């Protein structure tokens, strides 16, 4: 199965790094979509089938938390797995996000290996 | 926590983030012999934090360093990276990651913060020197470029006051 993945971060540099890592993994990818903030992410979700979302938290226009909260109230979007990638290291924040339904949390700075492992776990992919 | 302890933590954090994200290896600046600050044109990035504590982090980075940082972050040759599109963005992201890590290293995982008002601007020579004059700053050298970090806490609580004193 090939996956459609949405990468949301206001930093073009970070989006480029994540896209590069995704292309280096063994995960079969159909298309990688990119958005600069939560609102653009929601717009992308309206128009495309997305299997996995990788999102930052602190972004202008709409934060990652606001986007996840909006998705949680939408029957069509609430089951799309979300991995948050952020500099925020607070356990309280991570708990809050997990209550809102995110699947995993990765702190920046991250390694390609750690990102790849978490994506495999969330998608239930086994490369062996 | 003493000022020296805070400087040690800033040193470890900045070094760790640069090593892990950009494969850059900072060395301590030899302040006694003098650092040639005037040889460079600088970008200043600033980020405000609030929550259990509040304050701001600033980094002053030579423009040419930002170009190398972008190339290293992206794993590309320096000539292949669009400076307009990436250099300021990389500087902002470096500060973002350094601040997030610093707050954890200083206050632990239980503290809750919001990071806001990320700013970036080029500094003239006069502005640069007025910013570091009298300020308590951390400076390390990365490939002969000075990388300067200023971390300030607003003295809202006794704990903050003792931390910043």
PDB file of C-alpha atoms in Angstrom:
ATOM      1  CA  UNK A   1       0.000   0.000   0.000  1.00  0.00           C
ATOM      2  CA  UNK A   2       1.328   3.452  -0.918  1.00  0.00           C
ATOM      3  CA  UNK A   3       0.584   6.285   1.486  1.00  0.00           C
ATOM      4  CA  UNK A   4      -0.344   9.930   1.089  1.00  0.00           C
ATOM      5  CA  UNK A   5       1.416  11.985   3.759  1.00  0.00           C
ATOM      6  CA  UNK A   6       0.770  15.605   4.765  1.00  0.00           C
ATOM      7  CA  UNK A   7       3.677  17.587   6.279  1.00  0.00           C
ATOM      8  CA  UNK A   8       2.714  20.800   8.120  1.00  0.00           C
ATOM      9  CA  UNK A   9       5.337  23.258   9.384  1.00  0.00           C
ATOM     10  CA  UNK A  10       5.785  27.004   8.902  1.00  0.00           C
ATOM     11  CA  UNK A  11       9.492  26.409   8.293  1.00  0.00           C
ATOM     12  CA  UNK A  12      10.258  25.478   4.694  1.00  0.00           C
ATOM     13  CA  UNK A  13      13.606  24.129   5.866  1.00  0.00           C
ATOM     14  CA  UNK A  14      11.990  21.702   8.307  1.00  0.00           C
ATOM     15  CA  UNK A  15       9.413  20.616   5.699  1.00  0.00           C
ATOM     16  CA  UNK A  16      12.256  19.952   3.238  1.00  0.00           C
ATOM     17  CA  UNK A  17      14.168  17.913   5.847  1.00  0.00           C
ATOM     18  CA  UNK A  18      11.085  15.824   6.692  1.00  0.00           C
ATOM     19  CA  UNK A  19      10.288  15.241   3.008  1.00  0.00           C
ATOM     20  CA  UNK A  20      13.885  14.121   2.412  1.00  0.00           C
ATOM     21  CA  UNK A  21      13.702  11.698   5.340  1.00  0.00           C
ATOM     22  CA  UNK A  22      10.351  10.331   4.123  1.00  0.00           C
ATOM     23  CA  UNK A  23      11.847   9.644   0.695  1.00  0.00           C
ATOM     24  CA  UNK A  24      14.770   7.801   2.317  1.00  0.00           C
ATOM     25  CA  UNK A  25      12.557   5.484   4.357  1.00  0.00           C
ATOM     26  CA  UNK A  26      11.280   2.150   3.105  1.00  0.00           C
ATOM     27  CA  UNK A  27       7.708   3.388   3.403  1.00  0.00           C
ATOM     28  CA  UNK A  28       5.860   3.258   0.110  1.00  0.00           C
ATOM     29  CA  UNK A  29       4.772   6.798  -0.646  1.00  0.00           C
ATOM     30  CA  UNK A  30       2.221   7.838  -3.218  1.00  0.00           C
ATOM     31  CA  UNK A  31       2.296  11.606  -2.650  1.00  0.00           C
ATOM     32  CA  UNK A  32       3.669  14.041  -0.070  1.00  0.00           C
ATOM     33  CA  UNK A  33       1.574  17.169   0.507  1.00  0.00           C
ATOM     34  CA  UNK A  34       2.892  20.249   2.320  1.00  0.00           C
ATOM     35  CA  UNK A  35       1.192  23.020   4.281  1.00  0.00           C
ATOM     36  CA  UNK A  36       2.511  26.055   6.173  1.00  0.00           C
ATOM     37  CA  UNK A  37      -0.013  26.073   9.034  1.00  0.00           C
ATOM     38  CA  UNK A  38      -3.006  24.244  10.514  1.00  0.00           C
ATOM     39  CA  UNK A  39      -5.554  26.025   8.320  1.00  0.00           C
ATOM     40  CA  UNK A  40      -3.699  25.116   5.133  1.00  0.00           C
ATOM     41  CA  UNK A  41      -3.497  21.581   6.518  1.00  0.00           C
ATOM     42  CA  UNK A  42      -7.283  21.414   7.005  1.00  0.00           C
ATOM     43  CA  UNK A  43      -7.803  22.811   3.481  1.00  0.00           C
ATOM     44  CA  UNK A  44      -5.555  20.076   2.127  1.00  0.00           C
ATOM     45  CA  UNK A  45      -7.526  17.422   4.052  1.00  0.00           C
ATOM     46  CA  UNK A  46     -10.773  18.610   2.450  1.00  0.00           C
ATOM     47  CA  UNK A  47      -9.439  18.004  -1.036  1.00  0.00           C
ATOM     48  CA  UNK A  48      -7.177  14.987  -0.681  1.00  0.00           C
ATOM     49  CA  UNK A  49      -7.092  11.517   0.829  1.00  0.00           C
ATOM     50  CA  UNK A  50      -4.395  11.634   3.532  1.00  0.00           C
ATOM     51  CA  UNK A  51      -3.116   8.573   5.418  1.00  0.00           C
ATOM     52  CA  UNK A  52      -0.780  10.314   7.864  1.00  0.00           C
ATOM     53  CA  UNK A  53      -0.150  13.852   9.126  1.00  0.00           C
ATOM     54  CA  UNK A  54       3.164  15.120  10.476  1.00  0.00           C
ATOM     55  CA  UNK A  55       2.654  18.526  12.075  1.00  0.00           C
ATOM     56  CA  UNK A  56       4.445  21.236  14.030  1.00  0.00           C
ATOM     57  CA  UNK A  57       2.643  22.983  16.920  1.00  0.00           C
ATOM     58  CA  UNK A  58       3.677  26.645  16.923  1.00  0.00           C
ATOM     59  CA  UNK A  59       2.593  28.105  13.604  1.00  0.00           C
ATOM     60  CA  UNK A  60       0.992  31.370  12.527  1.00  0.00           C
ATOM     61  CA  UNK A  61      -2.675  31.528  11.384  1.00  0.00           C
ATOM     62  CA  UNK A  62      -3.614  28.195  12.994  1.00  0.00           C
ATOM     63  CA  UNK A  63      -1.480  26.202  15.438  1.00  0.00           C
ATOM     64  CA  UNK A  64      -1.104  22.446  15.416  1.00  0.00           C
ATOM     65  CA  UNK A  65      -3.166  22.171  18.619  1.00  0.00           C
ATOM     66  CA  UNK A  66      -6.062  24.110  17.060  1.00  0.00           C
ATOM     67  CA  UNK A  67      -5.901  21.931  13.967  1.00  0.00           C
ATOM     68  CA  UNK A  68      -5.915  18.701  15.994  1.00  0.00           C
ATOM     69  CA  UNK A  69      -8.865  20.018  18.060  1.00  0.00           C
ATOM     70  CA  UNK A  70     -10.797  20.813  14.867  1.00  0.00           C
ATOM     71  CA  UNK A  71     -10.036  17.383  13.429  1.00  0.00           C
ATOM     72  CA  UNK A  72     -11.222  15.685  16.649  1.00  0.00           C
ATOM     73  CA  UNK A  73     -14.709  17.190  16.145  1.00  0.00           C
ATOM     74  CA  UNK A  74     -14.938  16.061  12.518  1.00  0.00           C
ATOM     75  CA  UNK A  75     -16.130  12.503  11.938  1.00  0.00           C
ATOM     76  CA  UNK A  76     -14.252  12.264   8.650  1.00  0.00           C
ATOM     77  CA  UNK A  77     -10.936  13.570   9.971  1.00  0.00           C
ATOM     78  CA  UNK A  78     -10.707  12.339  13.558  1.00  0.00           C
ATOM     79  CA  UNK A  79      -9.232   8.952  12.685  1.00  0.00           C
ATOM     80  CA  UNK A  80      -6.382  10.203  10.498  1.00  0.00           C
ATOM     81  CA  UNK A  81      -3.197   9.451  12.465  1.00  0.00           C
ATOM     82  CA  UNK A  82      -1.287  12.564  13.541  1.00  0.00           C
ATOM     83  CA  UNK A  83       2.349  12.703  14.598  1.00  0.00           C
ATOM     84  CA  UNK A  84       3.380  15.985  16.230  1.00  0.00           C
ATOM     85  CA  UNK A  85       6.959  17.160  15.644  1.00  0.00           C
ATOM     86  CA  UNK A  86       7.778  20.096  17.899  1.00  0.00           C
ATOM     87  CA  UNK A  87      10.382  21.794  20.063  1.00  0.00           C
ATOM     88  CA  UNK A  88       7.943  21.769  22.987  1.00  0.00           C
ATOM     89  CA  UNK A  89       9.290  19.387  25.629  1.00  0.00           C
ATOM     90  CA  UNK A  90       6.512  19.669  28.208  1.00  0.00           C
ATOM     91  CA  UNK A  91       4.972  16.408  29.390  1.00  0.00           C
ATOM     92  CA  UNK A  92       1.747  18.319  30.165  1.00  0.00           C
ATOM     93  CA  UNK A  93       1.540  19.478  26.540  1.00  0.00           C
ATOM     94  CA  UNK A  94       2.171  15.950  25.263  1.00  0.00           C
ATOM     95  CA  UNK A  95      -0.564  14.574  27.557  1.00  0.00           C
ATOM     96  CA  UNK A  96      -2.963  17.294  26.371  1.00  0.00           C
ATOM     97  CA  UNK A  97      -2.247  16.399  22.752  1.00  0.00           C
ATOM     98  CA  UNK A  98      -2.645  12.662  23.360  1.00  0.00           C
ATOM     99  CA  UNK A  99      -6.039  13.367  24.948  1.00  0.00           C
ATOM    100  CA  UNK A 100      -6.963  15.186  21.749  1.00  0.00           C
ATOM    101  CA  UNK A 101      -6.077  12.067  19.782  1.00  0.00           C
ATOM    102  CA  UNK A 102      -2.559  12.471  18.419  1.00  0.00           C
ATOM    103  CA  UNK A 103      -0.778   9.173  17.961  1.00  0.00           C
ATOM    104  CA  UNK A 104       2.856  10.078  18.598  1.00  0.00           C
ATOM    105  CA  UNK A 105       5.047  12.994  19.612  1.00  0.00           C
ATOM    106  CA  UNK A 106       8.590  13.639  18.396  1.00  0.00           C
ATOM    107  CA  UNK A 107      10.762  16.387  19.825  1.00  0.00           C
ATOM    108  CA  UNK A 108      13.038  18.516  17.673  1.00  0.00           C
ATOM    109  CA  UNK A 109      15.888  17.947  17.154  1.00  0.00           C
ATOM    110  CA  UNK A 110      15.102  14.481  15.842  1.00  0.00           C
ATOM    111  CA  UNK A 111      17.112  11.920  13.927  1.00  0.00           C
ATOM    112  CA  UNK A 112      16.000  10.393  10.617  1.00  0.00           C
ATOM    113  CA  UNK A 113      15.987   6.996  12.345  1.00  0.00           C
ATOM    114  CA  UNK A 114      13.679   8.108  15.157  1.00  0.00           C
ATOM    115  CA  UNK A 115      11.220   9.695  12.716  1.00  0.00           C
ATOM    116  CA  UNK A 116      11.254   6.625  10.499  1.00  0.00           C
ATOM    117  CA  UNK A 117      10.665   4.281  13.468  1.00  0.00           C
ATOM    118  CA  UNK A 118       7.717   6.313  14.734  1.00  0.00           C
ATOM    119  CA  UNK A 119       6.106   6.474  11.272  1.00  0.00           C
ATOM    120  CA  UNK A 120       6.466   2.707  10.869  1.00  0.00           C
ATOM    121  CA  UNK A 121       4.857   2.171  14.270  1.00  0.00           C
ATOM    122  CA  UNK A 122       1.938   4.495  13.562  1.00  0.00           C
ATOM    123  CA  UNK A 123       1.272   3.049  10.102  1.00  0.00           C
ATOM    124  CA  UNK A 124       1.784  -0.487  11.374  1.00  0.00           C
ATOM    125  CA  UNK A 125       4.417  -1.099   8.716  1.00  0.00           C
ATOM    126  CA  UNK A 126       6.884  -3.946   9.133  1.00  0.00           C
ATOM    127  CA  UNK A 127       9.734  -3.924   6.608  1.00  0.00           C
ATOM    128  CA  UNK A 128      11.095  -7.368   7.531  1.00  0.00           C
TER     129      UNK A 128
ATOM    130  CA  UNK B   1      21.294  28.540  39.783  1.00  0.00           C
ATOM    131  CA  UNK B   2      24.361  30.687  39.122  1.00  0.00           C
ATOM    132  CA  UNK B   3      24.993  32.689  35.960  1.00  0.00           C
ATOM    133  CA  UNK B   4      27.937  30.424  35.223  1.00  0.00           C
ATOM    134  CA  UNK B   5      25.703  27.359  35.497  1.00  0.00           C
ATOM    135  CA  UNK B   6      23.214  28.933  33.077  1.00  0.00           C
ATOM    136  CA  UNK B   7      26.056  29.731  30.661  1.00  0.00           C
ATOM    137  CA  UNK B   8      27.241  26.109  30.917  1.00  0.00           C
ATOM    138  CA  UNK B   9      23.739  24.882  30.095  1.00  0.00           C
ATOM    139  CA  UNK B  10      23.477  27.305  27.140  1.00  0.00           C
ATOM    140  CA  UNK B  11      26.849  26.043  25.929  1.00  0.00           C
ATOM    141  CA  UNK B  12      25.782  22.394  26.115  1.00  0.00           C
ATOM    142  CA  UNK B  13      22.425  23.090  24.507  1.00  0.00           C
ATOM    143  CA  UNK B  14      23.690  25.198  21.588  1.00  0.00           C
ATOM    144  CA  UNK B  15      26.519  22.722  20.944  1.00  0.00           C
ATOM    145  CA  UNK B  16      24.199  19.728  21.133  1.00  0.00           C
ATOM    146  CA  UNK B  17      21.590  21.222  18.796  1.00  0.00           C
ATOM    147  CA  UNK B  18      24.174  22.316  16.203  1.00  0.00           C
ATOM    148  CA  UNK B  19      25.872  18.928  16.304  1.00  0.00           C
ATOM    149  CA  UNK B  20      22.675  16.932  16.038  1.00  0.00           C
ATOM    150  CA  UNK B  21      20.819  19.011  13.466  1.00  0.00           C
ATOM    151  CA  UNK B  22      23.581  20.454  11.295  1.00  0.00           C
ATOM    152  CA  UNK B  23      26.670  18.363  12.007  1.00  0.00           C
ATOM    153  CA  UNK B  24      28.460  21.538  13.132  1.00  0.00           C
ATOM    154  CA  UNK B  25      30.868  21.389  16.065  1.00  0.00           C
ATOM    155  CA  UNK B  26      31.173  24.579  18.123  1.00  0.00           C
ATOM    156  CA  UNK B  27      34.266  25.428  20.128  1.00  0.00           C
ATOM    157  CA  UNK B  28      34.515  27.833  23.055  1.00  0.00           C
ATOM    158  CA  UNK B  29      35.261  31.422  22.030  1.00  0.00           C
ATOM    159  CA  UNK B  30      38.557  32.767  23.351  1.00  0.00           C
ATOM    160  CA  UNK B  31      37.155  35.993  24.756  1.00  0.00           C
ATOM    161  CA  UNK B  32      40.463  36.899  26.430  1.00  0.00           C
ATOM    162  CA  UNK B  33      42.245  37.032  23.091  1.00  0.00           C
ATOM    163  CA  UNK B  34      39.320  38.820  21.478  1.00  0.00           C
ATOM    164  CA  UNK B  35      36.726  37.655  18.980  1.00  0.00           C
ATOM    165  CA  UNK B  36      36.694  39.504  15.625  1.00  0.00           C
ATOM    166  CA  UNK B  37      33.000  40.404  15.855  1.00  0.00           C
ATOM    167  CA  UNK B  38      33.476  43.354  13.494  1.00  0.00           C
ATOM    168  CA  UNK B  39      34.488  41.045  10.615  1.00  0.00           C
ATOM    169  CA  UNK B  40      30.905  39.872  10.107  1.00  0.00           C
ATOM    170  CA  UNK B  41      27.457  41.050   9.125  1.00  0.00           C
ATOM    171  CA  UNK B  42      24.803  39.617  11.471  1.00  0.00           C
ATOM    172  CA  UNK B  43      21.266  38.320  11.535  1.00  0.00           C
ATOM    173  CA  UNK B  44      19.411  38.559  14.848  1.00  0.00           C
ATOM    174  CA  UNK B  45      16.651  36.092  15.675  1.00  0.00           C
ATOM    175  CA  UNK B  46      14.514  36.550  18.756  1.00  0.00           C
ATOM    176  CA  UNK B  47      11.841  34.385  20.376  1.00  0.00           C
ATOM    177  CA  UNK B  48       9.604  35.162  23.342  1.00  0.00           C
ATOM    178  CA  UNK B  49       8.510  32.456  25.779  1.00  0.00           C
ATOM    179  CA  UNK B  50       5.791  32.589  28.392  1.00  0.00           C
ATOM    180  CA  UNK B  51       4.107  30.180  30.773  1.00  0.00           C
ATOM    181  CA  UNK B  52       5.665  28.872  33.981  1.00  0.00           C
ATOM    182  CA  UNK B  53       8.445  31.423  33.346  1.00  0.00           C
ATOM    183  CA  UNK B  54       8.721  34.127  30.746  1.00  0.00           C
ATOM    184  CA  UNK B  55      11.528  35.816  28.904  1.00  0.00           C
ATOM    185  CA  UNK B  56      13.256  35.678  25.558  1.00  0.00           C
ATOM    186  CA  UNK B  57      16.106  34.081  23.687  1.00  0.00           C
ATOM    187  CA  UNK B  58      18.145  35.911  21.057  1.00  0.00           C
ATOM    188  CA  UNK B  59      20.812  34.611  18.739  1.00  0.00           C
ATOM    189  CA  UNK B  60      23.137  36.732  16.652  1.00  0.00           C
ATOM    190  CA  UNK B  61      24.480  34.781  13.708  1.00  0.00           C
ATOM    191  CA  UNK B  62      26.819  35.891  10.910  1.00  0.00           C
ATOM    192  CA  UNK B  63      24.987  35.970   7.563  1.00  0.00           C
ATOM    193  CA  UNK B  64      27.562  33.630   5.999  1.00  0.00           C
ATOM    194  CA  UNK B  65      27.118  31.206   8.888  1.00  0.00           C
ATOM    195  CA  UNK B  66      23.370  31.096   8.143  1.00  0.00           C
ATOM    196  CA  UNK B  67      24.171  29.984   4.601  1.00  0.00           C
ATOM    197  CA  UNK B  68      26.349  27.132   5.899  1.00  0.00           C
ATOM    198  CA  UNK B  69      23.717  26.246   8.479  1.00  0.00           C
ATOM    199  CA  UNK B  70      21.026  25.994   5.773  1.00  0.00           C
ATOM    200  CA  UNK B  71      23.205  23.809   3.580  1.00  0.00           C
ATOM    201  CA  UNK B  72      24.072  21.507   6.487  1.00  0.00           C
ATOM    202  CA  UNK B  73      20.494  21.258   7.736  1.00  0.00           C
ATOM    203  CA  UNK B  74      19.303  20.325   4.259  1.00  0.00           C
ATOM    204  CA  UNK B  75      22.294  18.098   3.501  1.00  0.00           C
ATOM    205  CA  UNK B  76      23.065  20.018   0.316  1.00  0.00           C
ATOM    206  CA  UNK B  77      25.993  21.959  -1.132  1.00  0.00           C
ATOM    207  CA  UNK B  78      26.000  25.609  -0.149  1.00  0.00           C
ATOM    208  CA  UNK B  79      25.636  26.680  -3.800  1.00  0.00           C
ATOM    209  CA  UNK B  80      22.490  24.578  -4.207  1.00  0.00           C
ATOM    210  CA  UNK B  81      20.576  26.305  -1.402  1.00  0.00           C
ATOM    211  CA  UNK B  82      18.500  29.375  -2.225  1.00  0.00           C
ATOM    212  CA  UNK B  83      19.750  31.962   0.307  1.00  0.00           C
ATOM    213  CA  UNK B  84      16.618  34.131   0.101  1.00  0.00           C
ATOM    214  CA  UNK B  85      14.365  31.195   0.793  1.00  0.00           C
ATOM    215  CA  UNK B  86      16.354  29.293   3.387  1.00  0.00           C
ATOM    216  CA  UNK B  87      18.936  31.289   5.338  1.00  0.00           C
ATOM    217  CA  UNK B  88      16.628  33.307   7.612  1.00  0.00           C
ATOM    218  CA  UNK B  89      14.318  30.331   7.941  1.00  0.00           C
ATOM    219  CA  UNK B  90      17.194  28.141   9.129  1.00  0.00           C
ATOM    220  CA  UNK B  91      18.277  30.773  11.653  1.00  0.00           C
ATOM    221  CA  UNK B  92      14.718  30.940  13.019  1.00  0.00           C
ATOM    222  CA  UNK B  93      14.469  27.169  13.261  1.00  0.00           C
ATOM    223  CA  UNK B  94      17.834  26.953  15.035  1.00  0.00           C
ATOM    224  CA  UNK B  95      16.621  29.440  17.650  1.00  0.00           C
ATOM    225  CA  UNK B  96      13.302  27.631  17.958  1.00  0.00           C
ATOM    226  CA  UNK B  97      15.013  24.299  18.662  1.00  0.00           C
ATOM    227  CA  UNK B  98      17.641  25.842  20.977  1.00  0.00           C
ATOM    228  CA  UNK B  99      14.949  27.633  23.011  1.00  0.00           C
ATOM    229  CA  UNK B 100      12.774  24.526  23.344  1.00  0.00           C
ATOM    230  CA  UNK B 101      15.765  22.483  24.489  1.00  0.00           C
ATOM    231  CA  UNK B 102      17.052  25.227  26.829  1.00  0.00           C
ATOM    232  CA  UNK B 103      13.697  25.490  28.597  1.00  0.00           C
ATOM    233  CA  UNK B 104      13.698  21.746  29.218  1.00  0.00           C
ATOM    234  CA  UNK B 105      17.347  21.763  30.339  1.00  0.00           C
ATOM    235  CA  UNK B 106      16.733  24.675  32.730  1.00  0.00           C
ATOM    236  CA  UNK B 107      13.236  23.949  34.062  1.00  0.00           C
ATOM    237  CA  UNK B 108      12.540  20.289  33.320  1.00  0.00           C
ATOM    238  CA  UNK B 109       9.799  18.468  31.410  1.00  0.00           C
ATOM    239  CA  UNK B 110       7.019  19.484  33.809  1.00  0.00           C
ATOM    240  CA  UNK B 111       7.215  23.193  32.997  1.00  0.00           C
ATOM    241  CA  UNK B 112       4.774  24.458  30.375  1.00  0.00           C
ATOM    242  CA  UNK B 113       5.693  27.195  27.884  1.00  0.00           C
ATOM    243  CA  UNK B 114       4.364  28.889  24.780  1.00  0.00           C
ATOM    244  CA  UNK B 115       6.846  30.173  22.238  1.00  0.00           C
ATOM    245  CA  UNK B 116       5.689  33.279  20.361  1.00  0.00           C
ATOM    246  CA  UNK B 117       6.760  36.374  18.441  1.00  0.00           C
ATOM    247  CA  UNK B 118       9.619  34.848  16.476  1.00  0.00           C
ATOM    248  CA  UNK B 119      11.446  37.741  14.825  1.00  0.00           C
ATOM    249  CA  UNK B 120      14.342  37.903  12.436  1.00  0.00           C
ATOM    250  CA  UNK B 121      16.245  40.940  11.186  1.00  0.00           C
ATOM    251  CA  UNK B 122      19.605  41.964   9.824  1.00  0.00           C
ATOM    252  CA  UNK B 123      21.717  44.008  12.207  1.00  0.00           C
ATOM    253  CA  UNK B 124      23.920  46.936  11.328  1.00  0.00           C
ATOM    254  CA  UNK B 125      27.324  47.067  12.985  1.00  0.00           C
ATOM    255  CA  UNK B 126      26.165  49.672  15.493  1.00  0.00           C
ATOM    256  CA  UNK B 127      23.022  47.715  16.414  1.00  0.00           C
ATOM    257  CA  UNK B 128      25.047  44.554  16.881  1.00  0.00           C
ATOM    258  CA  UNK B 129      27.517  46.125  19.290  1.00  0.00           C
ATOM    259  CA  UNK B 130      24.797  47.933  21.240  1.00  0.00           C
ATOM    260  CA  UNK B 131      23.063  44.568  21.760  1.00  0.00           C
ATOM    261  CA  UNK B 132      26.049  42.773  23.206  1.00  0.00           C
ATOM    262  CA  UNK B 133      27.455  45.749  25.121  1.00  0.00           C
ATOM    263  CA  UNK B 134      26.732  45.206  28.808  1.00  0.00           C
ATOM    264  CA  UNK B 135      24.733  42.057  28.055  1.00  0.00           C
ATOM    265  CA  UNK B 136      25.515  38.676  29.528  1.00  0.00           C
ATOM    266  CA  UNK B 137      25.951  36.600  26.406  1.00  0.00           C
ATOM    267  CA  UNK B 138      27.242  33.215  25.419  1.00  0.00           C
ATOM    268  CA  UNK B 139      29.603  33.032  22.455  1.00  0.00           C
ATOM    269  CA  UNK B 140      30.981  29.982  20.724  1.00  0.00           C
ATOM    270  CA  UNK B 141      32.875  29.629  17.464  1.00  0.00           C
ATOM    271  CA  UNK B 142      31.647  27.469  14.609  1.00  0.00           C
ATOM    272  CA  UNK B 143      34.140  27.258  11.716  1.00  0.00           C
ATOM    273  CA  UNK B 144      35.520  30.689  12.739  1.00  0.00           C
ATOM    274  CA  UNK B 145      32.055  32.249  12.917  1.00  0.00           C
ATOM    275  CA  UNK B 146      30.976  33.665  16.292  1.00  0.00           C
ATOM    276  CA  UNK B 147      27.559  32.368  17.377  1.00  0.00           C
ATOM    277  CA  UNK B 148      26.057  34.485  20.142  1.00  0.00           C
ATOM    278  CA  UNK B 149      23.169  33.556  22.427  1.00  0.00           C
ATOM    279  CA  UNK B 150      21.447  35.837  24.951  1.00  0.00           C
ATOM    280  CA  UNK B 151      18.917  34.258  27.315  1.00  0.00           C
ATOM    281  CA  UNK B 152      16.886  36.549  29.551  1.00  0.00           C
ATOM    282  CA  UNK B 153      14.206  35.794  32.123  1.00  0.00           C
ATOM    283  CA  UNK B 154      11.613  38.266  33.308  1.00  0.00           C
ATOM    284  CA  UNK B 155      11.946  38.481  37.111  1.00  0.00           C
ATOM    285  CA  UNK B 156       8.340  37.524  37.872  1.00  0.00           C
ATOM    286  CA  UNK B 157       9.040  35.175  40.733  1.00  0.00           C
ATOM    287  CA  UNK B 158      11.711  34.770  43.372  1.00  0.00           C
ATOM    288  CA  UNK B 159      12.895  31.653  41.627  1.00  0.00           C
ATOM    289  CA  UNK B 160      13.303  33.571  38.372  1.00  0.00           C
ATOM    290  CA  UNK B 161      15.195  36.330  40.136  1.00  0.00           C
ATOM    291  CA  UNK B 162      17.622  33.886  41.701  1.00  0.00           C
ATOM    292  CA  UNK B 163      18.031  32.079  38.384  1.00  0.00           C
ATOM    293  CA  UNK B 164      18.901  35.241  36.524  1.00  0.00           C
ATOM    294  CA  UNK B 165      21.104  36.769  39.224  1.00  0.00           C
TER     295      UNK B 165
END
